[in-house]
C-alpha positions as a Python dict, from the first residue, in 0.01 Angstrom:
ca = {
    (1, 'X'): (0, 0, 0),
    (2, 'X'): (111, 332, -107),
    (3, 'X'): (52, 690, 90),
    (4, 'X'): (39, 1032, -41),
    (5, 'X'): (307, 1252, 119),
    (6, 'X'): (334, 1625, 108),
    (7, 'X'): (705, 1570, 96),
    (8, 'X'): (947, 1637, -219),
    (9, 'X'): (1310, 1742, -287),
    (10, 'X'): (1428, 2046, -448),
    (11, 'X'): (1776, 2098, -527),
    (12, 'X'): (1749, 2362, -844),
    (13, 'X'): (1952, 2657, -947),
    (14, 'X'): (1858, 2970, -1052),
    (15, 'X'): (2002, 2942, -1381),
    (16, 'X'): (1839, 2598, -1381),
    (17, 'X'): (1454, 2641, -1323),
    (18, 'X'): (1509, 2938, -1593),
    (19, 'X'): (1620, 2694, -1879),
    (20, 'X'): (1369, 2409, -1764),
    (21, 'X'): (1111, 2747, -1792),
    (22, 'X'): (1191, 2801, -2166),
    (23, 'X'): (1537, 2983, -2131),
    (24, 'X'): (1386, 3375, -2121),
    (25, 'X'): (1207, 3359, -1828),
    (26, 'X'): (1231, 3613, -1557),
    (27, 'X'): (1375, 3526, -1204),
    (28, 'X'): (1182, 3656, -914),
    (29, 'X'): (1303, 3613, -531),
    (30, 'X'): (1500, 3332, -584),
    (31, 'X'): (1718, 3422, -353),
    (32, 'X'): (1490, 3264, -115),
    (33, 'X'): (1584, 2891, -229),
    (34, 'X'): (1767, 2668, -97),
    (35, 'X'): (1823, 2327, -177),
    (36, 'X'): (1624, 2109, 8),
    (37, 'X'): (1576, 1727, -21),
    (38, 'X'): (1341, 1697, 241),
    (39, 'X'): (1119, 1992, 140),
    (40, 'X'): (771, 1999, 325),
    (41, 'X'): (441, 2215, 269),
    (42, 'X'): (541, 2592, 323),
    (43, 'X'): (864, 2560, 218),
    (44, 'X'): (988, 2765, -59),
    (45, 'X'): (975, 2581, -395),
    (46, 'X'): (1047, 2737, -771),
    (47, 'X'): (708, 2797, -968),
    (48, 'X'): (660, 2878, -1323),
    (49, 'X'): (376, 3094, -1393),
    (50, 'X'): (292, 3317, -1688),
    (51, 'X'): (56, 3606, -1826),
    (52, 'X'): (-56, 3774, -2137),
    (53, 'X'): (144, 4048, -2251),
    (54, 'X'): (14, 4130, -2586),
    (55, 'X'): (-23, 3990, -2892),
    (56, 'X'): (166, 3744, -3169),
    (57, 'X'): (478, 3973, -3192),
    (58, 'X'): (606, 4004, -2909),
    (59, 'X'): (940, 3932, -2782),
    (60, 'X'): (1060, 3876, -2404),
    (61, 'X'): (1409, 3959, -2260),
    (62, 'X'): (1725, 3939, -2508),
    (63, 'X'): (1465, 3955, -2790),
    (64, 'X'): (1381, 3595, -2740),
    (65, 'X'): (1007, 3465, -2901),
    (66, 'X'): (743, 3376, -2610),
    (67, 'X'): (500, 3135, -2635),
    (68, 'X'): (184, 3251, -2846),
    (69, 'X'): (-154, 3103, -2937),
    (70, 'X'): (-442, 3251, -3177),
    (71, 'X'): (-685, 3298, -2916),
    (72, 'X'): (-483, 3409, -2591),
    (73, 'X'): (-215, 3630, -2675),
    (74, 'X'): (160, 3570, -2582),
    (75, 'X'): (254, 3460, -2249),
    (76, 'X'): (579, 3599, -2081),
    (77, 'X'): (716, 3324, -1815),
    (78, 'X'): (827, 3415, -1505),
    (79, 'X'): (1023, 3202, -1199),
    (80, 'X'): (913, 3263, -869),
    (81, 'X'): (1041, 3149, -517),
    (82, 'X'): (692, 3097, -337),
    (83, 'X'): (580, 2908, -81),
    (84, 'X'): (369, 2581, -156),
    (85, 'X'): (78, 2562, -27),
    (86, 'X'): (-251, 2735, -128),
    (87, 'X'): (-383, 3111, 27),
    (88, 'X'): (-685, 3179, -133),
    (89, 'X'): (-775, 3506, -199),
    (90, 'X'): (-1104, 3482, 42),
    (91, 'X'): (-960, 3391, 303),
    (92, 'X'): (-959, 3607, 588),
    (93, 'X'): (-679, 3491, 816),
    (94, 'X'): (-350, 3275, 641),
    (95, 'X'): (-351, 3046, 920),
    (96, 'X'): (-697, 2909, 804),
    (97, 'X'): (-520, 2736, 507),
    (98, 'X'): (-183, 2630, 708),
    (99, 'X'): (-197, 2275, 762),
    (100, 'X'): (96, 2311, 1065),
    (101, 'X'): (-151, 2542, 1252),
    (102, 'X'): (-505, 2339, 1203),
    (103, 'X'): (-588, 2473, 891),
    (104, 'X'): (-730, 2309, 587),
    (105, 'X'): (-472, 2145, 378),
    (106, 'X'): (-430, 2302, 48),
    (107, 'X'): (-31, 2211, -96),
    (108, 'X'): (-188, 1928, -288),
    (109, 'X'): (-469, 1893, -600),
    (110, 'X'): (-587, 1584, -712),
    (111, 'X'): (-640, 1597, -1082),
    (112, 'X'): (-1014, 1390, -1054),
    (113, 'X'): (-1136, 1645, -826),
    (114, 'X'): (-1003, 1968, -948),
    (115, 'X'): (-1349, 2046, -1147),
    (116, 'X'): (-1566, 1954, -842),
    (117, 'X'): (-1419, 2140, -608),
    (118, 'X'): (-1509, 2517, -583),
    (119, 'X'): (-1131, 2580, -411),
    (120, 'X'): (-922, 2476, -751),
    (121, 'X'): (-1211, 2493, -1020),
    (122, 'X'): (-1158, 2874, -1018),
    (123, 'X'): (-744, 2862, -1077),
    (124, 'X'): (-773, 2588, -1365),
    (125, 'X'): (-836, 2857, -1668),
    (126, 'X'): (-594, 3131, -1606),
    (127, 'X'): (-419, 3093, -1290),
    (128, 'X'): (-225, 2741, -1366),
    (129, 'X'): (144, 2746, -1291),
    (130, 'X'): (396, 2438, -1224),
    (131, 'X'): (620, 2398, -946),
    (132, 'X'): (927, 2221, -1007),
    (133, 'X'): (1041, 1938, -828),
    (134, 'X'): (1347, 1704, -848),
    (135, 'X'): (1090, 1452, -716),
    (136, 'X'): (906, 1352, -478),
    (137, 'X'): (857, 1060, -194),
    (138, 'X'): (567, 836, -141),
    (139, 'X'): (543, 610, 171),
    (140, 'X'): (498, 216, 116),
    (141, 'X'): (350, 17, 434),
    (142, 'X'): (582, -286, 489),
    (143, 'X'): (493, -513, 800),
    (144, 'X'): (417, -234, 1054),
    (145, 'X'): (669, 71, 957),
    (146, 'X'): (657, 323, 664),
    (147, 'X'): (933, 302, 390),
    (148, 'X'): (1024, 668, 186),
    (149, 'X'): (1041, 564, -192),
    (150, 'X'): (1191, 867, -349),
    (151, 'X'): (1005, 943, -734),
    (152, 'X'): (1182, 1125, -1022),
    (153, 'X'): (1178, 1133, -1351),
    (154, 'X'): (1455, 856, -1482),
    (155, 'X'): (1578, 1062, -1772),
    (156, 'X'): (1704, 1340, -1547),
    (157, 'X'): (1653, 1620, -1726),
    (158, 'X'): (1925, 1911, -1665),
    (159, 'X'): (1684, 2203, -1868),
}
């Protein structure tokens, strides 16, 4: 038997998570990483995220292309150093979504419930980003103690 942890490893440069992004993105507060191969909810983790900037022409830093589609625009990527875990915008007091302090747990999605729930259904059009991850661990049950099987991807990709 297998059991969802919120635990994962991040190890990633700067330089890194910006070639992984597409190779123009912009850095924001990395300073605050550090790697970490026991990383836990609130932790600081690199996210991609991205916006609309304009239209089919448009170039980002260095002159580079960004991505474009027909319908949306271009989208300029962007690095951040952010905490995981999920704040959303109603709620009144932080410490209602921190899972340390009693709060609701929110540093993990399932994708079969993402459209039935009211918390994530609102992010999925225009508020997606990814968080990158060397990997993660999963806990197998064997006899009566808890194993950590690490999980990456087997090709290890350097960006």
């Amino acid at each position: 038997e297998v059991h969802m942890c919120g635990r994962g490893a991040s190890t990633m440069s700067a330089d890194r998570c910006r070639r992984v992004a597409g190779g123009g993105a912009r850095l924001r507060r990395m300073d605050r990483l550090r790697p970490r191969y026991n990383l836990g909810p609130q932790g600081y983790v690199p996210v991609v995220t991205g916006g609309p900037i304009g239209k089919h022409d448009a170039g980002g830093p260095a002159g580079e292309k960004l991505h474009c589609s027909t319908d949306a625009g271009c989208v300029e990527r962007e690095v951040h150093a952010m905490k995981w875990g999920l704040v959303p915008s109603f709620a009144k007091d932080p410490a209602e979504f921190d899972v340390f302090k009693g709060g609701a747990s929110t540093f993990n999605a399932r994708v079969e419930g993402l459209e039935s729930s009211g918390l994530w259904r609102r992010l999925l059009d225009k508020r997606r980003c990814v968080v990158l991850f060397d990997g993660f661990y999963e806990w197998k049950t064997v006899g009566k103690s808890k194993v950590p099987m690490f999980i990456r991807n087997h090709d290890a990709f350097l960006g």
